Coordinates of C-alpha atoms and ligand atoms in Angstrom, one line a residue:
X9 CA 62.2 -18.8 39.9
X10 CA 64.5 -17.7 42.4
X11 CA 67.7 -17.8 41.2
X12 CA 68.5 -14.9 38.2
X13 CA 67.4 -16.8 35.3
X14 CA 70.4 -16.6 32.5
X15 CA 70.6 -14.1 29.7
X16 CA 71.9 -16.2 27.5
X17 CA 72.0 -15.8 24.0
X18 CA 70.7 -12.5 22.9
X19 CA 66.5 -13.3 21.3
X20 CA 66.0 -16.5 23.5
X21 CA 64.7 -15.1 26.6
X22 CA 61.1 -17.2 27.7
X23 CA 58.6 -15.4 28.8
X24 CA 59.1 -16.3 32.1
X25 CA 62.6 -15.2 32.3
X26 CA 61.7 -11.2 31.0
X27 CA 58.9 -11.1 33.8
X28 CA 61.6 -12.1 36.3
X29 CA 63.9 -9.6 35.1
X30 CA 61.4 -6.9 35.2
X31 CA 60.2 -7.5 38.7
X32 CA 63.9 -7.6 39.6
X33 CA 65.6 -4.2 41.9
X34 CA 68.8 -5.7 42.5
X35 CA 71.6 -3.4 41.9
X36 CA 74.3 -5.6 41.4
X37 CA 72.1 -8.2 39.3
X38 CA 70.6 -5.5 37.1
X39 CA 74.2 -4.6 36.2
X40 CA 74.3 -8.6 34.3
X41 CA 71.0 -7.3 31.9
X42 CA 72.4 -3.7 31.7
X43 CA 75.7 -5.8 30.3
X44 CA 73.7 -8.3 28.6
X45 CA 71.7 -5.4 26.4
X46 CA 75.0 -3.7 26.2
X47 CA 76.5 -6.3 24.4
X48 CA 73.8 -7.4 22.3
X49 CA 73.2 -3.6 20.8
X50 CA 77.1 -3.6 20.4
X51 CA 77.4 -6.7 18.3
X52 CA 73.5 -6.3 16.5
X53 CA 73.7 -2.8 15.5
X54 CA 77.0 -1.6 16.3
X55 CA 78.8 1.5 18.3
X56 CA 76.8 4.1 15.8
X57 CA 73.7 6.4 17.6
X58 CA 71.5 7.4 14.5
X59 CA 69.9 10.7 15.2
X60 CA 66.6 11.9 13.6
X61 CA 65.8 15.4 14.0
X62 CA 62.1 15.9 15.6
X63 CA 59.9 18.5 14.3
X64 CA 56.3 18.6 16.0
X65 CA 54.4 20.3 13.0
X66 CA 50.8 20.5 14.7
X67 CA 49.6 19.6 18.3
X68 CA 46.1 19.8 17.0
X69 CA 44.3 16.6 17.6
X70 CA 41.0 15.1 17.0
X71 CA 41.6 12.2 19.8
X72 CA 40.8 12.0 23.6
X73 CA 44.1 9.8 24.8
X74 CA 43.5 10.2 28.6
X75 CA 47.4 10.2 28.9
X76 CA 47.9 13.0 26.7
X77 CA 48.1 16.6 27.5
X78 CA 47.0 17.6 23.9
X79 CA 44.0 15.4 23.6
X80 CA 41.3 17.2 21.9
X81 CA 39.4 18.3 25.0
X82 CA 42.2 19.8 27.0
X83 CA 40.9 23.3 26.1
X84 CA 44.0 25.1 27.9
X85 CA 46.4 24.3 25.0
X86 CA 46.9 26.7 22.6
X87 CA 47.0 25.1 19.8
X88 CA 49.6 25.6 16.2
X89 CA 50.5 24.2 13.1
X90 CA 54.1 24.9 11.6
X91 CA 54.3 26.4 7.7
X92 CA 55.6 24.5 5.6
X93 CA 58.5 26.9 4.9
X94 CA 59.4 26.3 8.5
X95 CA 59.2 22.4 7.9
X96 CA 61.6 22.7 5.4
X97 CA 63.9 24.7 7.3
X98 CA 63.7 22.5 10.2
X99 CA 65.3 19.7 7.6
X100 CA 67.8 21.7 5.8
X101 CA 69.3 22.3 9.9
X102 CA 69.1 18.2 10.4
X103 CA 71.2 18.3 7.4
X104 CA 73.6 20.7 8.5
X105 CA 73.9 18.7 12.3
X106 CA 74.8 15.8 9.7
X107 CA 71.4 14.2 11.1
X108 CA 70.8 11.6 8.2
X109 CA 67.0 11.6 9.2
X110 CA 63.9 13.4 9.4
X111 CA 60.6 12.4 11.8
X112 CA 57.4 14.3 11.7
X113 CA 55.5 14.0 14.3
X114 CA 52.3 15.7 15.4
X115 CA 48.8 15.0 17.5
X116 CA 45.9 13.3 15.0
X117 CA 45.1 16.7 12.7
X118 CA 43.3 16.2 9.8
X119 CA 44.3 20.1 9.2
X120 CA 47.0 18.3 8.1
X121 CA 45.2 17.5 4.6
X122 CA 46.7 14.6 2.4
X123 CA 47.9 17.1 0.2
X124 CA 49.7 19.4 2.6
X125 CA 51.8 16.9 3.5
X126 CA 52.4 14.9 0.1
X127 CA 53.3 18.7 -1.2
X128 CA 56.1 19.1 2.2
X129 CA 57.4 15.7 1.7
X130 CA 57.8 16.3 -1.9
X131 CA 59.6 19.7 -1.2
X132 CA 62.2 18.1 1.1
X133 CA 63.0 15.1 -1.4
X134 CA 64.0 18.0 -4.1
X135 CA 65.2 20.6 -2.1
X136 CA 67.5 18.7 0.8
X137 CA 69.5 15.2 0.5
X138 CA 67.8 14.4 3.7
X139 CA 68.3 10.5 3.6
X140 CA 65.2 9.5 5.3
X141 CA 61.8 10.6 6.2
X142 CA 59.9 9.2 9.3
X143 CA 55.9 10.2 10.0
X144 CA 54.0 9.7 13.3
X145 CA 50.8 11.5 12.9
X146 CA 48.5 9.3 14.2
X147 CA 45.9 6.4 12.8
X148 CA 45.1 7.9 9.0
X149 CA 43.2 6.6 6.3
X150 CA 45.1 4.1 4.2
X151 CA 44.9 6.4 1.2
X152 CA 46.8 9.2 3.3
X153 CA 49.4 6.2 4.3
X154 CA 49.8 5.3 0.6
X155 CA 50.1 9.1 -0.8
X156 CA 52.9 9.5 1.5
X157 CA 55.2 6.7 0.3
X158 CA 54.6 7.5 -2.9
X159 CA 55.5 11.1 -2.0
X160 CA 58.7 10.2 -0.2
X161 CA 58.4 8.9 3.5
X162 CA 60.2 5.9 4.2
X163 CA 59.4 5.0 7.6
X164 CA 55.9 5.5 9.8
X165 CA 56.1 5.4 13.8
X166 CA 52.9 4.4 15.8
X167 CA 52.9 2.7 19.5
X168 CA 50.7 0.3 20.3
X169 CA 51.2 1.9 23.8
X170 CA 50.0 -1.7 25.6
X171 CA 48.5 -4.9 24.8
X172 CA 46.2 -5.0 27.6
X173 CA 43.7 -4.8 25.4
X174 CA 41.2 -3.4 28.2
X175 CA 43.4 -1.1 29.5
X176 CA 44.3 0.7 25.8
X177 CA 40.4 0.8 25.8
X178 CA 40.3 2.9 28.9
X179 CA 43.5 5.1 27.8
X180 CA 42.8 5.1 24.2
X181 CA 38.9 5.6 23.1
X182 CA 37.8 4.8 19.7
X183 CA 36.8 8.4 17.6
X184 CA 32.9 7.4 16.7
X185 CA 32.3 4.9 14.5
X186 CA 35.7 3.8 14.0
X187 CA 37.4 1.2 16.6
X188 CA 41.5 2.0 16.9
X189 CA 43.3 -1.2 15.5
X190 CA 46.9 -0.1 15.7
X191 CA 48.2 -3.6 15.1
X192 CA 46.1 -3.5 12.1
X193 CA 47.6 -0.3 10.6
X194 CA 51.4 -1.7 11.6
X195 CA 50.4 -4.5 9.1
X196 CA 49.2 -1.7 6.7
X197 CA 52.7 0.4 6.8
X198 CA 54.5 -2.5 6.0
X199 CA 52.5 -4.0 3.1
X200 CA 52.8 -0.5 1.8
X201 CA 56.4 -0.6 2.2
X202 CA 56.9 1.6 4.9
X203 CA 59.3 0.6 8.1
X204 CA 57.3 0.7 10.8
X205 CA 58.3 1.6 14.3
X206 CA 56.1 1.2 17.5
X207 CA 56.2 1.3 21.0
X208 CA 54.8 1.1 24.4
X209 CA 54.8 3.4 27.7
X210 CA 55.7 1.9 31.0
X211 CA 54.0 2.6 34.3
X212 CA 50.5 3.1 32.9
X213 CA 48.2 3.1 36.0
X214 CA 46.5 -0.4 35.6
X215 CA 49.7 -1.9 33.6
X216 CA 51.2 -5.0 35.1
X217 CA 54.7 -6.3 34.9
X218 CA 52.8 -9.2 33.6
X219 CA 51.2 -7.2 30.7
X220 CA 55.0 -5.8 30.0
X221 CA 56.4 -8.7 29.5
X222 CA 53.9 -9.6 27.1
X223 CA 54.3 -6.3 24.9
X224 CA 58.2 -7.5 25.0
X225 CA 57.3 -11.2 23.6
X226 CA 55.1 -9.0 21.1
X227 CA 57.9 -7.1 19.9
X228 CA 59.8 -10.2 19.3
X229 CA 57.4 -11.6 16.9
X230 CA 56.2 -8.4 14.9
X231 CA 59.3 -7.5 12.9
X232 CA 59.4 -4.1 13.6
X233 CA 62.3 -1.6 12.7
X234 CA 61.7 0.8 16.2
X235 CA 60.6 0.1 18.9
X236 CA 60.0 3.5 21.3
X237 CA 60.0 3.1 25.3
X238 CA 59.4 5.7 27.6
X239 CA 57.9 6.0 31.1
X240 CA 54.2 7.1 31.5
X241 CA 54.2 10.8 32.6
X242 CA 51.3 12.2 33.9
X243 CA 49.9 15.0 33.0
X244 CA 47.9 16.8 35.4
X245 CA 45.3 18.3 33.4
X246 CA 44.5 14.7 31.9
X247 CA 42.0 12.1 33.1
X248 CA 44.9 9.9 33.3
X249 CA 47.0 12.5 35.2
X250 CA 44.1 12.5 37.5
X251 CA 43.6 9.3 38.4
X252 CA 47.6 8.5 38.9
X253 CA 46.9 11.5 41.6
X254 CA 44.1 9.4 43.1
X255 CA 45.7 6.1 43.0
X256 CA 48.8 7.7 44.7
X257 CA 46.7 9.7 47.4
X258 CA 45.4 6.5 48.4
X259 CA 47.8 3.8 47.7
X260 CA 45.3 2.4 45.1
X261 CA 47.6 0.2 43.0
X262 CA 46.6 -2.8 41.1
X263 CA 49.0 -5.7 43.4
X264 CA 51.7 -6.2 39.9
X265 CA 51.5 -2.6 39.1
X266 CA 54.3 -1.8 36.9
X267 CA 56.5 1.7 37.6
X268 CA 56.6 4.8 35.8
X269 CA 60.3 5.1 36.6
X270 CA 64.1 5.5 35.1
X271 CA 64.5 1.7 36.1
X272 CA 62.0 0.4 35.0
X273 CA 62.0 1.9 31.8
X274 CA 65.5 1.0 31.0
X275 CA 64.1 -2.6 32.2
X276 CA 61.6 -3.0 29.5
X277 CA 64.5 -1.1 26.9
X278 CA 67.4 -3.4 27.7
X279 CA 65.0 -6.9 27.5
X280 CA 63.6 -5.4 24.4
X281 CA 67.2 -5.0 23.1
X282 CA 67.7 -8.7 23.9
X283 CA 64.6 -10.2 22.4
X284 CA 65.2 -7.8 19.2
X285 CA 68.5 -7.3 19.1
X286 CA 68.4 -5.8 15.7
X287 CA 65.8 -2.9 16.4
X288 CA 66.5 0.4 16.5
X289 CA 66.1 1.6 20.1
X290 CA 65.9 5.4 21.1
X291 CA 66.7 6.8 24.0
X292 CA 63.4 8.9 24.3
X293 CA 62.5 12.5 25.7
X294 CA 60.2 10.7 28.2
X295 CA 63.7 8.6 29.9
X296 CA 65.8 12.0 29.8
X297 CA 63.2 13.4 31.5
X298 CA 62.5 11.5 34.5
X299 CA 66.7 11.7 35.0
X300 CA 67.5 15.0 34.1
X301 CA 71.3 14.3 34.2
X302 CA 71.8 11.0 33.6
X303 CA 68.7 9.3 31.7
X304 CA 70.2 9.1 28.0
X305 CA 73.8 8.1 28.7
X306 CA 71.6 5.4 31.0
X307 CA 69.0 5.1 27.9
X308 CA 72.3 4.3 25.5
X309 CA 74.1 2.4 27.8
X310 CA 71.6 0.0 28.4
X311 CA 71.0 -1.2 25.0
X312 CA 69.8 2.0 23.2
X313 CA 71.1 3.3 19.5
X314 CA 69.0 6.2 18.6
X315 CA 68.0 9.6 19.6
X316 CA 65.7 12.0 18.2
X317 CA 67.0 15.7 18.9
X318 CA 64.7 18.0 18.7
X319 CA 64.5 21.0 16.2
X320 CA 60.9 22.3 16.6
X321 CA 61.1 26.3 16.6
X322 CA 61.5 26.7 21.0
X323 CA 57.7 28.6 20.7
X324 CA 56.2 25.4 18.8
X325 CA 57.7 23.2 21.2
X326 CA 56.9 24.2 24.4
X327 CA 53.2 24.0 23.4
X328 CA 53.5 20.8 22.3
X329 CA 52.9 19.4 25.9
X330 CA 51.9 15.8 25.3
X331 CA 53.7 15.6 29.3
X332 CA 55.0 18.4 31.8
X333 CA 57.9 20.0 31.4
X334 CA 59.3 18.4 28.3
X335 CA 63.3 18.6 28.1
X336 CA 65.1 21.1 26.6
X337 CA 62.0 22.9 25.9
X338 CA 63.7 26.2 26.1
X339 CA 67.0 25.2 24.5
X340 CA 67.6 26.0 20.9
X341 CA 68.2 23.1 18.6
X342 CA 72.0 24.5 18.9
X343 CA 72.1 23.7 21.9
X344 CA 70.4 20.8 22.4
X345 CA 72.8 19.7 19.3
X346 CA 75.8 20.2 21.3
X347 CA 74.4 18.6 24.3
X348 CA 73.9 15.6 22.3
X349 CA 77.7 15.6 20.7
X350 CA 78.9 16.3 24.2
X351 CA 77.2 13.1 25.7
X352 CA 78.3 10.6 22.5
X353 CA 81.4 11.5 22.8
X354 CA 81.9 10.6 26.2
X355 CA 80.4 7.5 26.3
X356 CA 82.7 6.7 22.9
X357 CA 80.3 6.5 20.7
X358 CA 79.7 8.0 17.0
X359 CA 77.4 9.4 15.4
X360 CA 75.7 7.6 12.4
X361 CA 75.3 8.8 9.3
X362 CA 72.7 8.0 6.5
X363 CA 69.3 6.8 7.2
X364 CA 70.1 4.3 9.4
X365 CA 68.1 1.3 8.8
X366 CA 67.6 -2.0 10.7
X367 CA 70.5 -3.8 11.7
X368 CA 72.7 -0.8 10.6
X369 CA 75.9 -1.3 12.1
Ligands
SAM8 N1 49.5 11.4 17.4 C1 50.5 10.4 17.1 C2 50.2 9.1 17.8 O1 49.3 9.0 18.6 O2 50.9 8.1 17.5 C3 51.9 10.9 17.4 C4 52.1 11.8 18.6 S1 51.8 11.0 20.2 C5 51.8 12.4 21.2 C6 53.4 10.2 20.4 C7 53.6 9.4 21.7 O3 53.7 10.2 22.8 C8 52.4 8.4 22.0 O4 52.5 7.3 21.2 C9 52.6 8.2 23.5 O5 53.3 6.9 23.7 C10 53.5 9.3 23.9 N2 52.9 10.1 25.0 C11 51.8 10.8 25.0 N3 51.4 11.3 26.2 C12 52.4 10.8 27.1 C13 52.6 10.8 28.5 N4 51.7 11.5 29.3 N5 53.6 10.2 29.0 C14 54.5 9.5 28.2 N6 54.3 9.4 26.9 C15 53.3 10.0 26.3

């Protein structure tokens, strides 16, 4: 194809189309998808950006991701797990920012016993009006999914990361005796009656454009509620990290290699937006990140309606290093509060409030 193939109407892209648009660096043509996306979010799911306050209750983990800087074996982590009185706190201040939404996020700790966490979830259905409850903590047992619901939590996040299947092999080893089926679980969470969100990272050393485009038809068919996208970063004391290094030393790239980049991310965020124009779409940490100043406004202008502020205690969160230098480590929930207000209001948007859900406009 040479010319720009058309954008059309918003969840009719062909395959070949998104793979054209990814591999695309025009300027001026990328403003037609960034308006495209734009449009689409405005008309799906409206001007509202839902925020869900982030607390990272443990960054212990039982897996070896190679991308992750607190896989089990990277021994220089020092390693925590919140109280639960600290838990709770964490959601009474996402009630007080008027955040309508909780998510829970940690590494894969079993420390985090089935009862532990029915016992917190139960705690912040009675003691806040906090309208939803969101978990990402990994691939547990289905009885640990179902004791969850039942306690409270509405909503379960877990990326598939890629759909190379060779490559999430390489990034993403099985524990022993148990192969990782994320897709499996996903169907799990929803015959449980969770919403599930997942999600992919771009710029994966060994990830083609190709293989991106075919997470993006993925998303289209699996009815999913989020749909996270960030850029790969690497992590230098990872066996990822270290072969990114490598690759980059010696201009060892696969020939469709996809980017680990700003652009690219808000590539794969503003086709995603088109071929689900329903989904909710944060704008992640990972995107601010690799734009300091302007990666969210860019995240939310280019078919994003989420964000996930985040109210781990600052001496929790910086040890929660899953990539360098994560943003607003050092900043107090405040603050990173008032950055967010700040930035919504001058791009005229609003801040949602309740939970949220699909299609919430
Ligand atoms: N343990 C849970 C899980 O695996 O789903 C939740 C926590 S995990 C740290 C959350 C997400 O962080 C992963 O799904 C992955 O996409 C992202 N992540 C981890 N390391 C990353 C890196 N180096 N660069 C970008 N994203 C990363």
């Amino acid at each position: 194809m040479t010319s720009a193939p058309p954008l059309g109407v918003a969840g009719a892209l062909s395959h070949e189309a998104i793979e054209w648009w990814l591999r695309e660096n025009d300027e001026a043509r990328l403003e037609e998808l960034w308006a495209a996306a734009d449009e689409a979010r405005r008309r799906s799911v409206g001007d509202a950006v839902h925020l869900r306050g982030l607390i990272e209750v443990s960054n212990y983990c039982v897996r070896g991701c190679t991308y992750c800087g607190i896989r089990a074996g990277n021994r220089g982590v020092e390693r925590y797990r919140v109280p639960a009185d600290v838990v709770l706190e964490c959601a009474r201040k996402a009630v007080e920012f008027g955040y309508g939404t909780l998510v829970i996020q940690a590494g894969e700790d079993y420390g985090i016993t089935q009862e532990w966490m029915t016992a917190v979830l139960r705690r912040i259905r009675s003691e806040t009006p906090v309208a939803a409850i969101t978990l990402s903590l990994g691939e547990r047992p289905d009885e640990d999914l179902a004791a969850w619901r039942e306690a409270g939590a509405d909503r379960y996040l877990l990326r598939f990361e890629t759909s190379d299947d060779e490559l999430y092999r390489h990034i993403h080893p099985d524990l022993p005796g148990k192969v990782s089926d994320r897709m499996r679980i996903l169907r799990r969470l929803q015959d449980l009656g969770y919403e599930a969100g997942t999600g992919i990272m771009v710029g994966i050393p060994g990830q083609t454009w190709a293989s991106i485009a075919a997470d993006i038809e993925l998303f289209r068919h699996m009815d999913m509620d989020m749909i996270g996208l960030g850029p790969y970063l690497p992590h230098p004391a990872t066996p990822l990290g270290r072969e990114f290094a490598r690759r980059q030393a010696e201009g060892d790239w696969p020939a469709d290699q996809s980017a680990n980049t700003e652009l690219a991310t808000c590539k794969v965020l503003a086709l995603t937006r088109l071929a689900r124009p329903d989904a909710n779409l944060p704008a992640t940490t990972a995107l601010s990140l690799v734009n300091k100043t302007g990666g969210r406004a860019h995240g939310l202008e280019r078919g994003a309606n989420v964000i996930m502020p985040n109210l781990t205690p600052p001496e929790e969160r910086e040890r929660y290093e899953i990539y360098p230098e994560k943003a607003a480590v050092h900043e107090t929930a405040e603050a990173i509060n008032e950055s967010i207000q700040k930035l919504l209001s001058s791009l005229g948007r609003t801040a949602g409030a309740g939970a949220g859900g699909r299609g919430a406009a």
